[in-house]
mmCIF file of C-alpha atoms in Angstrom:
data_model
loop_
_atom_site.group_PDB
_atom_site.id
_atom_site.type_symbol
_atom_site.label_atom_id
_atom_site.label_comp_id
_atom_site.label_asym_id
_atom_site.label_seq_id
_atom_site.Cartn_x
_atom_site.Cartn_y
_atom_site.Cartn_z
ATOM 1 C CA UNK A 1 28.198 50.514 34.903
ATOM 2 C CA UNK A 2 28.150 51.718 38.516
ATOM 3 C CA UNK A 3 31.311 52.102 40.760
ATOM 4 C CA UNK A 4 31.066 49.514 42.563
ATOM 5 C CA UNK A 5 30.299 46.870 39.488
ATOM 6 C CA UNK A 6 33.773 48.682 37.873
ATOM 7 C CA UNK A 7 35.543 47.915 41.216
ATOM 8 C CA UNK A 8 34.996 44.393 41.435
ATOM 9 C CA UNK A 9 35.782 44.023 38.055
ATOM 10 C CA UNK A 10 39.208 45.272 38.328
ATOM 11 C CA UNK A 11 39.081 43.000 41.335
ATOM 12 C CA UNK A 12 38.619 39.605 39.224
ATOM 13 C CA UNK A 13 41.787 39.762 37.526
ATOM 14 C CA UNK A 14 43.883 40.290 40.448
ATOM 15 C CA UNK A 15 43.701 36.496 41.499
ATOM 16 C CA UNK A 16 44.938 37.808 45.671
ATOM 17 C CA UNK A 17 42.083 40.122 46.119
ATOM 18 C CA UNK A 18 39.459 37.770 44.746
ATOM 19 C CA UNK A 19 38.231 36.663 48.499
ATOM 20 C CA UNK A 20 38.381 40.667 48.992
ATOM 21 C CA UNK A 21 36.099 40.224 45.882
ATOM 22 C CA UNK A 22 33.764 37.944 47.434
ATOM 23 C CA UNK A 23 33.196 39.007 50.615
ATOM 24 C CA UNK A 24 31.827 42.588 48.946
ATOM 25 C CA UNK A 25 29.574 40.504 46.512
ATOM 26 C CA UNK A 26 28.017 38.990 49.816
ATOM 27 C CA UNK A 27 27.868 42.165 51.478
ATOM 28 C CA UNK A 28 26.318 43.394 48.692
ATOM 29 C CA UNK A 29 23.986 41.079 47.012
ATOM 30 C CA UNK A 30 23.040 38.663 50.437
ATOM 31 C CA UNK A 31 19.825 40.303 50.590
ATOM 32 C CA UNK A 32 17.946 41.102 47.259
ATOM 33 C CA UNK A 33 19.387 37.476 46.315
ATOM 34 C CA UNK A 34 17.600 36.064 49.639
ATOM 35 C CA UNK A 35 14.064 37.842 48.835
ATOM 36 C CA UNK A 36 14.226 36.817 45.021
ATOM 37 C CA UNK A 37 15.089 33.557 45.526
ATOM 38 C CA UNK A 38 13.039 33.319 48.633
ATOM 39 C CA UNK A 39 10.027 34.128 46.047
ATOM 40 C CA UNK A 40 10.663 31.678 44.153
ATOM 41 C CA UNK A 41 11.327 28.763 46.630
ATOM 42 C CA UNK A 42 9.008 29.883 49.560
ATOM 43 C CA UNK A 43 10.705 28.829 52.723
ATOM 44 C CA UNK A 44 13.551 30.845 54.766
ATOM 45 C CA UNK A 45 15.445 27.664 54.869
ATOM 46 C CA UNK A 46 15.382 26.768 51.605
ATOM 47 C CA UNK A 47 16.241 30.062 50.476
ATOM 48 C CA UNK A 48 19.188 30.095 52.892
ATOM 49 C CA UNK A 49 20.264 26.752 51.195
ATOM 50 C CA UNK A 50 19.883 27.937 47.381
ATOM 51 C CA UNK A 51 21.576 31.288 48.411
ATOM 52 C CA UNK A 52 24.476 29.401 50.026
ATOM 53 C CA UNK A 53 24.720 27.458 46.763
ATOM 54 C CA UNK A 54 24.367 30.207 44.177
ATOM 55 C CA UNK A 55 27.686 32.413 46.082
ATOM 56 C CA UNK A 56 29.275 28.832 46.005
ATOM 57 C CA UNK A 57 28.548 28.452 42.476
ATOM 58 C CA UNK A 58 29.378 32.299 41.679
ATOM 59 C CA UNK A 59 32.762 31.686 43.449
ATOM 60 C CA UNK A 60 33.301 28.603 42.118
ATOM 61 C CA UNK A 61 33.122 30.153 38.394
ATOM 62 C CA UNK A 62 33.858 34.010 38.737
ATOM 63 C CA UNK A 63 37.348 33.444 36.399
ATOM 64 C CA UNK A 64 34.463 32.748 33.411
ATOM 65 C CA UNK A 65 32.548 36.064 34.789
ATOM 66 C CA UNK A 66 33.370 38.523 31.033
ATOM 67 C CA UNK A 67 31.904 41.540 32.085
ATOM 68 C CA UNK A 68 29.463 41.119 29.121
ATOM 69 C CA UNK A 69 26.513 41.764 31.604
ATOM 70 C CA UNK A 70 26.172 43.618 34.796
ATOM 71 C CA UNK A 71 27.664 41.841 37.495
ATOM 72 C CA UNK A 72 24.712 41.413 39.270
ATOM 73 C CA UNK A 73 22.541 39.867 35.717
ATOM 74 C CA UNK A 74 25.326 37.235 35.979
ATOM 75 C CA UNK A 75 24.405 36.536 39.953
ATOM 76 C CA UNK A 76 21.042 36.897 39.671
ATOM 77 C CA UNK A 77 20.751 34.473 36.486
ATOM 78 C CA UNK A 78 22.600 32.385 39.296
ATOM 79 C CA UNK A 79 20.090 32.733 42.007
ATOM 80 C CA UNK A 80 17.106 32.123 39.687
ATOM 81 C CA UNK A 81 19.154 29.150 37.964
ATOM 82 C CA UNK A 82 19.500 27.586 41.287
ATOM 83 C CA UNK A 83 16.191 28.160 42.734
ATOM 84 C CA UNK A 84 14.505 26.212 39.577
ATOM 85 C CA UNK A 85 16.933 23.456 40.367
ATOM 86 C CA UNK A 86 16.255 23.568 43.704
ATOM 87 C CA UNK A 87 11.995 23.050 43.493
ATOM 88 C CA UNK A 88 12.959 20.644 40.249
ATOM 89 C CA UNK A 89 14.744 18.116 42.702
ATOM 90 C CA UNK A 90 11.934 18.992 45.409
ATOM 91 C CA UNK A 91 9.446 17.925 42.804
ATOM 92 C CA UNK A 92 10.702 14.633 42.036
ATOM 93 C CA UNK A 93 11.851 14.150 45.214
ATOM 94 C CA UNK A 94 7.823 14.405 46.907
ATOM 95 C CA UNK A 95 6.148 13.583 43.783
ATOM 96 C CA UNK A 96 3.324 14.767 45.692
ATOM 97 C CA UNK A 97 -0.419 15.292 43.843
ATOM 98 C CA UNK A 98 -0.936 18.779 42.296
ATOM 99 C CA UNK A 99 -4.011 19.179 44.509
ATOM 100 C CA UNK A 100 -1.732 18.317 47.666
ATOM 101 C CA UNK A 101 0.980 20.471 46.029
ATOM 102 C CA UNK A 102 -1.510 23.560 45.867
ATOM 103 C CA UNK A 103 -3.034 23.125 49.177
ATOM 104 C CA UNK A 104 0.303 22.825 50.639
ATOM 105 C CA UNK A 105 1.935 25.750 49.796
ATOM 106 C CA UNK A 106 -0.856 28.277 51.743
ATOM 107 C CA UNK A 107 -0.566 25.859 54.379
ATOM 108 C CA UNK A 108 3.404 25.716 54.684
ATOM 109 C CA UNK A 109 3.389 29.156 54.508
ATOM 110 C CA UNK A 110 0.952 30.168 56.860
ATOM 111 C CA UNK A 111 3.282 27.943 59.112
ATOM 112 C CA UNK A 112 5.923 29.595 58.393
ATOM 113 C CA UNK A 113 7.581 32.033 61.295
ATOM 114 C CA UNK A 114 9.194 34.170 58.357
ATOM 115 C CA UNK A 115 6.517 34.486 56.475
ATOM 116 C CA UNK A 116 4.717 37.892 57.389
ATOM 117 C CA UNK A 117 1.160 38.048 54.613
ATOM 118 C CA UNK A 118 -2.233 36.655 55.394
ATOM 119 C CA UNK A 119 -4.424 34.127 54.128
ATOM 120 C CA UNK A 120 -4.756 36.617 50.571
ATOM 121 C CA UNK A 121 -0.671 36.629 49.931
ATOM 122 C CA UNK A 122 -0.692 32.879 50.945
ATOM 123 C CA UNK A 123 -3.137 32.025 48.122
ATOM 124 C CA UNK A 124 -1.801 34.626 45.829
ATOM 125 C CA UNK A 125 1.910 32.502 46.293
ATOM 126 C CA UNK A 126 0.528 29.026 45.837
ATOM 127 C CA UNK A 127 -1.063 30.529 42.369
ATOM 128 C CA UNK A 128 1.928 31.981 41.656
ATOM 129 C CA UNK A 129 3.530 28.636 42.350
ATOM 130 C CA UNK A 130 1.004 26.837 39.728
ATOM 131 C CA UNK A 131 2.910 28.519 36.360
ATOM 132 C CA UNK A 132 4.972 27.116 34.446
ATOM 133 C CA UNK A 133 8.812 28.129 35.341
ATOM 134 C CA UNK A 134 9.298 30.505 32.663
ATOM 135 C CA UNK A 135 5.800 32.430 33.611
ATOM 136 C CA UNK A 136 6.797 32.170 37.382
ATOM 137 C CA UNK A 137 10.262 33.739 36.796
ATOM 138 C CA UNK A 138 8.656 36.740 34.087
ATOM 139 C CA UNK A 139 5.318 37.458 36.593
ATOM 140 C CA UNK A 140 8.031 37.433 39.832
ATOM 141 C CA UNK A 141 10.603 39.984 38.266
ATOM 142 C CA UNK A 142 7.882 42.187 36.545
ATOM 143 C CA UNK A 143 5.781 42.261 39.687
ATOM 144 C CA UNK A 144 7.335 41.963 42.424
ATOM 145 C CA UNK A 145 10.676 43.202 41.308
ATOM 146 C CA UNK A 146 9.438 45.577 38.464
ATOM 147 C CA UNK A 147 11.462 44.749 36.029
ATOM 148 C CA UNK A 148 11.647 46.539 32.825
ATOM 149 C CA UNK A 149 11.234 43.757 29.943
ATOM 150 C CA UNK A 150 14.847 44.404 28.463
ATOM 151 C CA UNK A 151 16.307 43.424 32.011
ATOM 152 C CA UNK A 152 14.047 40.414 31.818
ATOM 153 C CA UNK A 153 15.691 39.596 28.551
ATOM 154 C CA UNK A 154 18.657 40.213 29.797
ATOM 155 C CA UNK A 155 18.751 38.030 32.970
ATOM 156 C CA UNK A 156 16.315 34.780 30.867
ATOM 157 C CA UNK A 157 17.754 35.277 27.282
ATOM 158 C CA UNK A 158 14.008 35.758 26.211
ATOM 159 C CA UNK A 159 12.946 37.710 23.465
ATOM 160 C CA UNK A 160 10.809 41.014 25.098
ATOM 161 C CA UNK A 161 7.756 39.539 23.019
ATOM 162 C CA UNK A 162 7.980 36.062 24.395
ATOM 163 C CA UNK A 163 8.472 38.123 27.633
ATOM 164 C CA UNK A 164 5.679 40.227 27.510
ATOM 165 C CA UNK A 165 2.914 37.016 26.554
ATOM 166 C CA UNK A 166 4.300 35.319 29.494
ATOM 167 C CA UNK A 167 3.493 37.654 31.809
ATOM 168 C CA UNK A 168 -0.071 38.319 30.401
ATOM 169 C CA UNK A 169 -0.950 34.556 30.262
ATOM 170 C CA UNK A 170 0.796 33.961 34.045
ATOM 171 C CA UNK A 171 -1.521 37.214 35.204
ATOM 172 C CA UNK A 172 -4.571 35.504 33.730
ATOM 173 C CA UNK A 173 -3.714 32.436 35.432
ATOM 174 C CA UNK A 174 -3.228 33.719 38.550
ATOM 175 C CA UNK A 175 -6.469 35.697 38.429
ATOM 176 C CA UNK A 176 -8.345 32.867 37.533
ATOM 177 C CA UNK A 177 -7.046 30.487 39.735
ATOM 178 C CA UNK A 178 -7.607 32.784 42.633
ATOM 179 C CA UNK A 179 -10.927 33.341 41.722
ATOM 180 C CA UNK A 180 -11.749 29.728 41.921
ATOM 181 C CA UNK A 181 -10.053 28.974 45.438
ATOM 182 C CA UNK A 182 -11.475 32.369 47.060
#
């Protein structure tokens, strides 16, 4: 476990350093939290939102934090946790068509002051967006994040085989759906 991981641990059973505690986990984690769970939701704002909610949440329960994991599995199962919540409620809130769904998501994102791809990463994210949660989360770590399958299994609880045919069925469904919309 790196230094830093060690530190904070120490840190968590000292109940009076615990804000000390969570302002380094912000410091430290604010960013690669924001980009993955900015992959998965798609908008800045929203991905300020579920990143606002996932330190809540992380401060809210970092007495149950074991030290069974790396510190930063625990967030990130967090992050990812929250972000699937988040589009869940999003869904049923909108219960907007799939064909409006998919068109939407280039569109939004196009629109989008933060977002910084062309017309190519737009489509490639409202593919993306098509899979099935479990795919989306396996393709997004192994891709983007390149994730080894043990720290896929380790952040999703997934058996590596399980892991490794949902990333092979999400690529195929991402190549094909791209090939139908190009």
């Amino acid at each position: 476990m790196e230094r830093l991981e060690t530190d904070l641990l120490k840190l968590l059973s000292d109940s009076n350093k615990r804000q000390i505690l969570f302002a380094e986990l912000v410091k430290k984690y604010s960013e690669p939290l924001y980009w993955k769970i900015r992959s998965i939701v798609l908008s800045h704002e929203d991905a300020d939102d579920v990143l606002q909610n996932t330190f809540m949440k992380a401060w809210k329960n970092l007495s149950s934090f074991q030290g069974k994991s790396k510190f930063s599995t625990w967030l990130y199962r967090i992050a990812i946790n929250e972000s699937l919540d988040f589009i869940r409620k999003q869904k049923n809130k909108t219960a907007i068509s799939s064909d409006n769904f998919e068109n939407g998501i280039a569109n939004v994102l196009i629109a989008d002051d933060y977002f910084d791809g062309d017309e190519g990463q737009a489509l490639l994210q409202e593919a993306i967006a098509t899979l099935p949660d479990v795919q989306r989360m396996v393709f997004l770590m192994r891709y983007y994040d390149e994730m080894k399958y043990p720290e896929i299994h380790e952040v999703l609880g997934t058996s590596e085989g399980a892991l490794k045919a949902s990333y092979h069925i999400a690529v195929k469904k991402i190549t094909e759906y791209i090939k139908l919309h190009q």
